[in-house]
Coordinates of C-alpha atoms and ligand atoms in Angstrom, one line a residue:
M1 CA -7.7 18.3 37.3
E2 CA -9.8 21.2 39.2
K3 CA -7.7 24.0 39.4
V4 CA -8.4 25.4 42.5
L5 CA -7.2 28.8 44.4
I6 CA -8.1 29.0 48.6
V7 CA -9.0 30.8 50.6
A8 CA -8.1 29.7 54.1
D9 CA -8.3 30.6 58.1
P10 CA -7.2 27.4 59.1
G11 CA -9.1 26.1 62.0
V12 CA -9.7 22.8 62.4
D13 CA -12.0 22.1 59.7
D14 CA -10.1 24.4 57.1
A15 CA -6.9 22.1 57.3
F16 CA -8.4 19.0 56.9
A17 CA -9.7 20.8 53.8
I18 CA -6.8 21.7 52.8
I19 CA -4.9 18.3 53.4
Y20 CA -8.0 16.7 51.4
A21 CA -7.5 19.7 48.4
L22 CA -4.0 18.5 48.1
L23 CA -4.2 15.2 48.4
H24 CA -7.1 14.0 45.9
P25 CA -5.7 13.2 42.1
D26 CA -8.0 16.2 41.3
I27 CA -7.6 17.9 42.1
E28 CA -4.3 21.0 41.8
V29 CA -4.2 23.9 43.4
A30 CA -2.9 26.7 42.8
G31 CA -2.4 28.5 45.6
I32 CA -3.8 29.7 49.2
I33 CA -5.2 33.2 50.6
N34 CA -5.0 33.4 53.8
E35 CA -7.5 35.1 56.2
Y36 CA -8.2 36.0 59.3
G37 CA -11.1 33.9 60.9
N38 CA -11.3 31.1 63.4
V39 CA -7.7 32.3 64.1
S40 CA -4.7 35.6 63.6
Q41 CA -4.6 35.6 60.0
E42 CA -0.9 34.9 61.1
D43 CA -1.7 31.5 62.6
A44 CA -3.4 31.1 59.1
V45 CA -0.3 30.9 57.9
R46 CA 2.0 28.9 59.9
N47 CA -0.8 26.9 59.7
T48 CA -0.6 26.8 56.2
W49 CA 2.4 27.0 55.8
Y50 CA 3.3 24.1 58.3
L51 CA 0.9 22.0 55.7
L52 CA 1.7 22.7 53.0
K53 CA 5.3 21.5 54.4
I54 CA 4.1 17.7 55.6
A55 CA 2.3 17.5 51.8
G56 CA 6.1 18.6 50.8
K57 CA 4.9 21.6 47.8
E58 CA 6.2 24.7 49.5
E59 CA 6.0 26.1 46.3
I60 CA 2.2 26.2 46.2
P61 CA 2.2 30.1 46.9
I62 CA 0.5 31.5 50.3
I63 CA -1.2 34.5 49.5
L64 CA -2.0 37.3 52.3
G65 CA -4.9 38.3 52.5
A66 CA -7.9 40.1 54.6
H67 CA -6.7 40.6 58.4
Q68 CA -9.6 42.4 59.5
P69 CA -13.5 42.9 58.5
L70 CA -14.0 45.5 56.4
T71 CA -15.7 47.4 58.6
G72 CA -12.1 47.4 60.8
N73 CA -14.0 46.2 63.7
S74 CA -12.3 44.0 65.5
P75 CA -11.8 40.3 64.4
E76 CA -13.3 38.7 67.2
Y77 CA -11.3 34.4 66.7
F78 CA -12.7 31.1 67.9
Y79 CA -9.4 29.5 69.7
N80 CA -11.3 27.7 71.9
I81 CA -13.0 25.6 69.0
H82 CA -9.9 24.7 66.7
G83 CA -7.3 24.5 70.1
V84 CA -4.6 27.4 70.7
E85 CA -3.1 27.9 68.1
G86 CA -5.8 26.7 65.4
L87 CA -5.1 23.3 64.7
G88 CA -6.4 21.8 68.0
F89 CA -2.8 19.8 70.0
V90 CA -0.9 19.9 67.1
R91 CA 1.7 23.6 68.6
P92 CA 3.1 24.2 64.6
R93 CA 7.5 24.4 65.7
L94 CA 8.6 28.0 63.1
K95 CA 11.8 26.7 62.3
D96 CA 11.9 28.5 59.1
S97 CA 10.1 31.9 58.1
I98 CA 7.6 32.2 56.1
T99 CA 7.4 33.3 52.0
V100 CA 4.3 35.2 51.3
F101 CA 2.9 36.7 48.5
P102 CA 1.0 40.8 48.4
F103 CA -2.4 40.0 47.7
M104 CA -2.4 41.1 43.7
K105 CA -0.2 38.2 43.8
V106 CA -4.0 36.3 43.6
Y107 CA -4.3 38.2 40.4
D108 CA -1.2 37.0 38.5
L109 CA -2.4 33.9 40.0
I110 CA -5.4 34.1 37.2
R111 CA -3.8 34.9 35.1
E112 CA -1.8 32.6 34.4
H113 CA -4.5 30.2 34.6
N114 CA -6.9 31.7 32.0
G115 CA -8.9 31.6 34.4
K116 CA -9.9 28.4 34.1
L117 CA -9.6 28.4 38.5
T118 CA -12.7 27.0 41.2
L119 CA -12.1 30.0 44.3
V120 CA -13.2 27.7 47.0
N121 CA -14.0 31.0 49.4
L122 CA -13.5 28.4 53.1
S123 CA -13.4 32.2 55.8
R124 CA -14.9 35.2 56.1
L125 CA -16.1 37.3 53.1
S126 CA -13.5 39.8 53.7
T127 CA -11.0 39.4 50.5
L128 CA -14.3 38.0 47.9
A129 CA -16.2 41.5 49.1
L130 CA -12.5 43.2 48.3
M131 CA -10.8 41.3 45.0
H132 CA -15.8 41.8 43.2
L133 CA -14.9 45.4 44.5
H134 CA -12.1 44.9 42.7
Q135 CA -13.6 43.6 39.5
E136 CA -15.5 47.0 38.9
S137 CA -11.4 48.1 37.4
N138 CA -12.1 45.8 35.3
I139 CA -9.6 42.5 36.5
E140 CA -10.9 39.5 36.2
L141 CA -12.5 36.7 38.5
A142 CA -12.0 33.4 38.5
E143 CA -14.4 31.4 36.8
N144 CA -16.5 29.6 39.3
I145 CA -17.1 30.5 42.9
M146 CA -18.1 28.4 45.9
I147 CA -18.3 30.4 49.7
M148 CA -19.0 27.4 53.2
G149 CA -21.1 30.2 54.6
G150 CA -25.2 31.0 55.4
A151 CA -27.6 29.9 56.8
F152 CA -31.2 28.8 55.2
H153 CA -34.0 28.3 57.3
V154 CA -31.4 26.1 59.7
P155 CA -29.8 27.4 63.3
G156 CA -26.9 29.1 63.6
N157 CA -24.1 28.1 64.8
V158 CA -22.5 32.2 66.2
T159 CA -26.1 33.3 66.8
H160 CA -29.5 31.6 66.7
L161 CA -29.9 33.2 63.1
A162 CA -25.7 33.3 62.2
E163 CA -23.2 31.1 60.9
A164 CA -20.6 31.9 61.0
N165 CA -18.2 33.6 56.7
I166 CA -21.2 35.5 57.3
Y167 CA -21.6 37.2 60.9
G168 CA -17.6 38.4 60.8
D169 CA -18.3 40.2 58.5
P170 CA -21.9 41.0 57.0
H171 CA -21.1 44.0 54.8
A172 CA -18.8 42.2 52.7
A173 CA -21.6 39.0 53.1
K174 CA -23.6 41.8 51.1
V175 CA -21.5 42.6 49.0
V176 CA -20.5 38.8 47.7
A177 CA -23.4 38.3 47.2
T178 CA -24.8 42.3 45.7
H179 CA -22.7 42.1 42.8
G180 CA -21.1 38.2 42.1
K181 CA -22.5 36.1 39.2
D182 CA -24.1 32.6 39.6
L183 CA -21.8 31.7 43.3
T184 CA -22.6 28.9 44.9
F185 CA -23.1 28.6 48.8
I186 CA -22.5 25.3 50.7
P187 CA -24.6 26.3 54.4
L188 CA -24.8 25.3 57.1
N189 CA -27.4 23.5 56.0
V190 CA -25.4 20.9 54.9
T191 CA -22.1 21.5 56.6
N192 CA -22.9 21.4 59.7
R193 CA -24.4 17.3 58.5
A194 CA -21.2 17.0 57.4
I195 CA -19.7 15.1 60.8
I196 CA -16.8 12.8 60.9
S197 CA -16.6 10.8 63.6
N198 CA -14.1 9.6 66.2
E199 CA -14.0 5.4 65.1
A200 CA -13.7 7.6 61.6
I201 CA -10.6 9.2 62.9
T202 CA -8.9 5.9 64.9
Y203 CA -9.0 4.1 61.7
L204 CA -8.1 6.8 59.7
T205 CA -5.7 7.1 61.9
K206 CA -4.2 3.2 61.7
Y207 CA -4.4 3.3 58.5
S208 CA -4.4 6.1 56.4
K209 CA -0.7 5.8 54.4
S210 CA -0.7 9.5 54.1
P211 CA 1.7 11.7 55.7
F212 CA -0.9 13.7 57.7
A213 CA -2.1 10.7 59.9
K214 CA 0.5 11.5 62.6
I215 CA -1.8 14.8 62.8
F216 CA -5.5 13.8 62.4
H217 CA -6.1 12.6 65.4
P218 CA -5.0 15.4 67.5
M219 CA -6.1 18.4 65.9
M220 CA -9.7 16.0 65.5
S221 CA -9.5 15.1 68.8
Y222 CA -9.8 18.1 70.0
Y223 CA -12.3 20.0 68.2
S224 CA -14.8 17.3 68.5
S225 CA -13.7 17.2 72.6
Q226 CA -15.0 21.2 71.7
Y227 CA -18.1 20.3 69.7
E228 CA -19.2 17.3 72.4
N229 CA -19.8 20.8 74.9
I230 CA -22.2 22.0 72.4
I231 CA -24.1 19.4 70.9
P232 CA -24.0 16.3 73.7
N233 CA -22.4 12.6 72.3
I234 CA -22.3 14.1 67.9
N235 CA -18.9 11.7 69.0
G236 CA -17.2 13.6 65.8
A237 CA -17.3 16.8 64.6
P238 CA -18.3 18.8 61.5
L239 CA -15.7 19.1 59.0
H240 CA -17.8 22.0 57.4
D241 CA -15.2 23.4 54.8
V242 CA -14.3 19.6 53.2
T243 CA -18.1 19.3 52.2
L244 CA -17.3 22.7 49.2
F245 CA -14.7 20.2 47.7
C246 CA -16.3 17.1 47.8
Y247 CA -19.2 19.3 46.1
L248 CA -17.2 20.3 43.0
L249 CA -16.3 16.5 42.5
N250 CA -19.8 14.4 43.3
K251 CA -22.6 17.8 41.9
E252 CA -24.8 14.7 41.4
R253 CA -24.8 13.5 44.8
F254 CA -25.7 17.2 46.4
Y255 CA -29.2 19.0 45.8
S256 CA -29.5 23.0 45.4
V257 CA -31.8 25.5 44.2
N258 CA -31.4 29.1 42.7
R259 CA -32.2 32.0 44.3
Q260 CA -31.7 35.4 45.5
I261 CA -29.2 36.2 48.7
F262 CA -29.4 38.4 50.9
V263 CA -28.1 39.5 54.0
V264 CA -28.9 42.0 57.1
E265 CA -25.7 43.4 57.8
S266 CA -26.8 44.4 61.6
D267 CA -28.4 44.8 64.9
A268 CA -29.8 41.5 66.7
S269 CA -30.4 40.2 63.5
K270 CA -26.9 40.3 61.8
G271 CA -25.2 38.3 60.3
L272 CA -29.0 36.2 59.4
T273 CA -28.6 35.1 54.9
Y274 CA -32.0 34.6 54.0
A275 CA -34.0 33.8 50.2
D276 CA -37.5 33.3 49.4
F277 CA -37.5 29.6 48.6
R278 CA -41.6 29.4 47.4
H279 CA -41.4 27.8 44.0
V280 CA -42.3 30.8 42.9
P281 CA -39.9 33.6 44.4
D282 CA -40.8 37.3 43.9
M283 CA -37.2 37.8 42.6
K284 CA -36.0 41.4 43.5
A285 CA -34.4 43.7 39.8
N286 CA -31.6 43.9 39.5
H287 CA -29.8 41.3 41.6
P288 CA -28.0 38.2 41.1
I289 CA -29.0 34.2 41.3
H290 CA -27.1 32.4 42.7
T291 CA -26.7 28.4 44.1
I292 CA -28.1 27.6 47.9
V293 CA -26.3 23.8 48.6
L294 CA -29.0 22.7 50.5
D295 CA -28.1 18.8 51.0
F296 CA -26.4 16.2 50.8
D297 CA -25.7 12.1 49.8
Y298 CA -24.8 11.7 54.1
N299 CA -22.8 8.8 53.1
F300 CA -21.7 9.5 49.7
F301 CA -19.8 12.2 51.9
L302 CA -18.4 10.4 55.1
Q303 CA -17.0 7.9 51.9
D304 CA -15.2 9.8 49.8
F305 CA -13.8 11.7 53.1
I306 CA -12.2 8.3 53.3
Q307 CA -11.2 7.1 50.8
V308 CA -9.1 10.4 50.2
M309 CA -7.8 10.9 53.3
M310 CA -5.5 6.9 53.6
Ligands
RIB1 O1 -19.3 28.2 60.2 C1 -18.4 27.5 59.3 C2 -16.6 28.5 58.7 O2 -16.3 29.3 60.1 C3 -16.2 26.9 58.6 O3 -15.3 27.9 57.5 C4 -15.4 27.5 59.8 O4 -14.2 26.9 59.5 C5 -15.3 28.8 60.5 O5 -14.5 29.4 59.3
CA2 CA1 -13.3 28.5 57.3

């Protein structure tokens, strides 16, 4: 059983990733930390609560992470891609008040699990950066940390160079890449190709027995129509964040390399991630080495996604 702590900004692809984790028999969700990103933190909290309610798992704690970049710059949200409230055409109605936990709850959870948790970061790296900075005062981090972020020698999705989770707080990304130990980054190199087609969603809507089946189509039809505007004839859309959970349970289906990671913080290349991919990389002293996932078995990903969502 993989025990996970999720950092998320749902957002349609985050929502599918959370659903995947909630439905998968080999994953136990210890808590969900909500950040700003695709949507405001307030919307992220409401959307997470809504998903937990559908799953009947309201006991899973919702924890408040960062609500803005570490620099204090105003966050840029992406309601155009994810819908008015972040879940496409789904508009969760808030009937109850939502119980949320302060940030320090994260450390209670890590302690309760003796650190044997995987932290799966699906949003900006602001909260994770704070955790790395806290760690300097001997507060333990999760055993494994996985991050959806970066674009290595492939185009970005916010600018031609930068991926959204890095671009949203490049200062935090630099802190994490510099202070983290053996982190796993799953960049756009993989996630841009994790496309779930409109036909797959139609199939799931018809046959899935999951309590989430009713929201698959209204979430995805909005999200994929926005992608269609950006990439004509894409037929579907990439569910970036889902790839992290698929990787967690099926590492042999992914190809990765170990490299030092660097982040550009400002100017025209703001949010650019780069690494030295030569056979004998030029390693910088005192800079950690991380895992960068660069390729995957797409057919396996698709089959696995459908099976879990059934
Ligand atoms: O660049 C893709 C990432 O940015 C995903 O995590 C998506 O949800 C957005 O946060
Ligand atoms: Ca996300």
